[in-house]
mmCIF file of C-alpha atoms in Angstrom:
data_model
loop_
_atom_site.group_PDB
_atom_site.id
_atom_site.type_symbol
_atom_site.label_atom_id
_atom_site.label_comp_id
_atom_site.label_asym_id
_atom_site.label_seq_id
_atom_site.Cartn_x
_atom_site.Cartn_y
_atom_site.Cartn_z
ATOM 1 C CA MET G 1 -22.577 26.456 64.058
ATOM 2 C CA ALA G 2 -23.597 23.032 62.658
ATOM 3 C CA ALA G 3 -26.034 25.235 60.439
ATOM 4 C CA VAL G 4 -23.072 27.220 58.914
ATOM 5 C CA LEU G 5 -21.498 23.961 58.185
ATOM 6 C CA CYS G 6 -24.807 22.898 56.220
ATOM 7 C CA ALA G 7 -25.074 25.736 54.046
ATOM 8 C CA GLN G 8 -21.488 25.966 53.152
ATOM 9 C CA LEU G 9 -21.686 22.211 51.889
ATOM 10 C CA SER G 10 -25.422 22.989 50.593
ATOM 11 C CA SER G 11 -23.568 25.679 48.386
ATOM 12 C CA LEU G 12 -20.683 23.132 47.179
ATOM 13 C CA ARG G 13 -22.152 21.140 44.184
ATOM 14 C CA ILE G 14 -20.937 17.585 43.659
ATOM 15 C CA SER G 15 -21.763 15.865 40.801
ATOM 16 C CA ALA G 16 -21.597 11.574 41.080
ATOM 17 C CA GLN G 17 -21.128 11.564 37.352
ATOM 18 C CA ARG G 18 -17.377 12.133 36.804
ATOM 19 C CA ALA G 19 -16.324 12.454 33.094
ATOM 20 C CA PRO G 20 -13.865 9.902 32.765
ATOM 21 C CA LYS G 21 -10.455 11.017 32.116
ATOM 22 C CA PRO G 22 -9.015 9.503 28.636
ATOM 23 C CA PHE G 23 -6.509 6.280 28.614
ATOM 24 C CA ALA G 24 -3.263 6.185 27.341
ATOM 25 C CA ALA G 25 -2.103 2.994 25.621
ATOM 26 C CA ALA G 26 0.115 0.713 27.731
ATOM 27 C CA LYS G 27 3.573 0.949 26.069
ATOM 28 C CA SER G 28 4.183 -2.903 27.028
ATOM 29 C CA LEU G 29 1.828 -5.146 28.340
ATOM 30 C CA SER G 30 4.688 -6.924 30.677
ATOM 31 C CA SER G 31 3.197 -7.379 34.505
ATOM 32 C CA LYS G 32 5.321 -5.122 35.724
ATOM 33 C CA THR G 33 4.936 -2.219 34.154
ATOM 34 C CA ASN G 34 0.978 -2.163 34.213
ATOM 35 C CA GLY G 35 0.300 -3.267 37.576
ATOM 36 C CA ILE G 36 -1.310 -6.372 35.353
ATOM 37 C CA ALA G 37 -1.458 -8.556 32.289
ATOM 38 C CA ALA G 38 -3.198 -6.980 30.033
ATOM 39 C CA ALA G 39 -4.065 -5.785 26.243
ATOM 40 C CA PRO G 40 -3.091 -1.983 25.687
ATOM 41 C CA ARG G 41 -6.085 0.344 27.492
ATOM 42 C CA PRO G 42 -8.456 1.579 25.130
ATOM 43 C CA VAL G 43 -8.072 6.055 23.565
ATOM 44 C CA LEU G 44 -11.452 7.698 24.034
ATOM 45 C CA ALA G 45 -13.449 8.193 20.188
ATOM 46 C CA GLN G 46 -12.829 11.921 21.515
ATOM 47 C CA LYS G 47 -9.138 12.057 21.257
ATOM 48 C CA GLN G 48 -9.369 9.903 17.827
ATOM 49 C CA GLN G 49 -11.673 12.568 15.966
ATOM 50 C CA GLN G 50 -9.094 15.331 17.110
ATOM 51 C CA GLN G 51 -6.023 13.191 16.187
ATOM 52 C CA GLN G 52 -7.421 11.770 12.387
ATOM 53 C CA GLN G 53 -7.886 15.605 10.761
ATOM 54 C CA PRO G 54 -6.016 16.447 8.229
ATOM 55 C CA ALA G 55 -3.553 19.101 8.191
ATOM 56 C CA ALA G 56 -3.164 19.654 4.688
ATOM 57 C CA LEU G 57 -5.480 18.657 1.730
ATOM 58 C CA ALA G 58 -2.912 17.194 -1.032
ATOM 59 C CA LEU G 59 -3.549 17.583 -4.386
ATOM 60 C CA GLU G 60 -5.070 14.825 -6.242
ATOM 61 C CA VAL G 61 -5.129 14.539 -9.992
ATOM 62 C CA VAL G 62 -8.022 11.941 -11.457
ATOM 63 C CA CYS G 63 -6.839 10.387 -14.966
ATOM 64 C CA ALA G 64 -8.116 7.910 -16.717
ATOM 65 C CA ASP G 65 -6.146 4.855 -14.744
ATOM 66 C CA GLY G 66 -7.882 6.140 -11.495
ATOM 67 C CA PRO G 67 -6.897 8.703 -8.366
ATOM 68 C CA ARG G 68 -3.395 10.141 -9.247
ATOM 69 C CA GLY G 69 -1.357 12.400 -6.753
ATOM 70 C CA MET G 70 2.356 12.602 -8.339
ATOM 71 C CA LYS G 71 3.581 11.242 -12.496
ATOM 72 C CA LEU G 72 4.482 7.193 -11.994
ATOM 73 C CA LYS G 73 7.683 5.866 -13.143
ATOM 74 C CA THR G 74 8.038 3.236 -15.669
ATOM 75 C CA ARG G 75 10.485 0.558 -15.058
ATOM 76 C CA LYS G 76 13.410 0.273 -16.868
ATOM 77 C CA SER G 77 14.250 -3.299 -16.559
ATOM 78 C CA ALA G 78 10.853 -3.918 -18.003
ATOM 79 C CA ALA G 79 10.746 -1.235 -20.652
ATOM 80 C CA LYS G 80 13.478 -2.650 -22.143
ATOM 81 C CA ARG G 81 12.308 -6.565 -21.858
ATOM 82 C CA TYR G 82 8.389 -5.549 -23.008
ATOM 83 C CA LYS G 83 7.381 -4.015 -26.566
ATOM 84 C CA VAL G 84 4.430 -3.068 -26.903
ATOM 85 C CA THR G 85 2.778 -3.307 -30.743
ATOM 86 C CA GLY G 86 0.600 -0.459 -31.680
ATOM 87 C CA SER G 87 -2.385 -2.971 -30.917
ATOM 88 C CA GLY G 88 -1.746 -3.593 -27.919
ATOM 89 C CA LYS G 89 -0.294 -6.981 -27.768
ATOM 90 C CA VAL G 90 2.746 -7.372 -25.207
ATOM 91 C CA MET G 91 5.764 -8.864 -26.797
ATOM 92 C CA VAL G 92 8.179 -10.727 -24.816
ATOM 93 C CA ARG G 93 11.503 -12.892 -25.947
ATOM 94 C CA ARG G 94 11.454 -16.659 -25.609
ATOM 95 C CA ALA G 95 13.413 -18.126 -22.734
ATOM 96 C CA GLY G 96 16.251 -20.562 -23.638
ATOM 97 C CA LYS G 97 18.585 -19.161 -26.114
ATOM 98 C CA GLN G 98 21.208 -18.141 -23.650
ATOM 99 C CA HIS G 99 23.751 -20.682 -23.604
ATOM 100 C CA LEU G 100 23.783 -24.659 -24.145
ATOM 101 C CA ASN G 101 22.487 -24.457 -27.568
ATOM 102 C CA GLU G 102 25.005 -26.955 -29.022
ATOM 103 C CA LYS G 103 22.082 -30.181 -28.631
ATOM 104 C CA GLN G 104 18.990 -27.364 -30.077
ATOM 105 C CA SER G 105 18.615 -27.684 -34.140
ATOM 106 C CA ARG G 106 18.698 -24.867 -36.456
ATOM 107 C CA LYS G 107 15.342 -25.123 -36.361
ATOM 108 C CA THR G 108 14.844 -24.709 -32.861
ATOM 109 C CA LYS G 109 17.437 -22.047 -32.249
ATOM 110 C CA ARG G 110 15.546 -19.896 -35.457
ATOM 111 C CA ASN G 111 11.956 -20.038 -33.383
ATOM 112 C CA LEU G 112 13.728 -19.119 -29.912
ATOM 113 C CA SER G 113 14.378 -16.138 -31.576
ATOM 114 C CA LYS G 114 11.264 -15.041 -32.611
ATOM 115 C CA MET G 115 9.283 -12.601 -30.223
ATOM 116 C CA VAL G 116 5.745 -13.634 -28.850
ATOM 117 C CA ALA G 117 2.477 -12.480 -26.873
ATOM 118 C CA ALA G 118 3.244 -12.147 -23.316
ATOM 119 C CA SER G 119 0.221 -14.558 -21.700
ATOM 120 C CA GLU G 120 -2.843 -12.889 -20.079
ATOM 121 C CA THR G 121 -1.074 -13.405 -16.605
ATOM 122 C CA HIS G 122 1.288 -11.676 -17.327
ATOM 123 C CA LYS G 123 -0.272 -8.658 -18.798
ATOM 124 C CA ASN G 124 -1.689 -7.622 -15.755
ATOM 125 C CA LEU G 125 2.211 -7.318 -14.022
ATOM 126 C CA ILE G 126 3.413 -5.504 -17.474
ATOM 127 C CA ARG G 127 0.771 -2.451 -16.876
ATOM 128 C CA GLY G 128 1.892 -1.590 -13.456
ATOM 129 C CA CYS G 129 5.605 -2.311 -14.272
ATOM 130 C CA LEU G 130 4.817 -0.025 -17.605
ATOM 131 C CA PRO G 131 2.192 2.676 -16.620
ATOM 132 C CA TYR G 132 2.373 4.556 -19.896
ATOM 133 C CA ALA G 133 1.903 2.064 -21.858
ATOM 134 C CA LYS G 134 -1.190 1.216 -23.888
ATOM 135 C CA VAL G 135 -1.324 -2.118 -22.799
ATOM 136 C CA LYS G 136 -4.973 -3.938 -24.319
#
């Protein structure tokens, strides 16, 4: 009987190295739900690779500005405030002529009416607001 039992046990293949089970990320960090106070458990690398595969490829259009998927929208408020000249300069209205102008001289008010070129720091912001304007 012992010989039959030994033969049955020898036919069974029990591997000492079992594949680890995939860990699920912990829902919360409280010790009551996890049993310990710990960070979320890691997910196996194989699972991450399977989830990162894209379902469908998106259409990508390469333009002079860079890659685009869709048309960019012009900010209408910026389009009304800034004027781009033919040479690519951005002209801006001066501040300080809305109200309380009684104490200002005619010359000051006249000079405030003129448009001036925008500063270099503002040009980058204006380029983002007016994507199709040829700002230099």
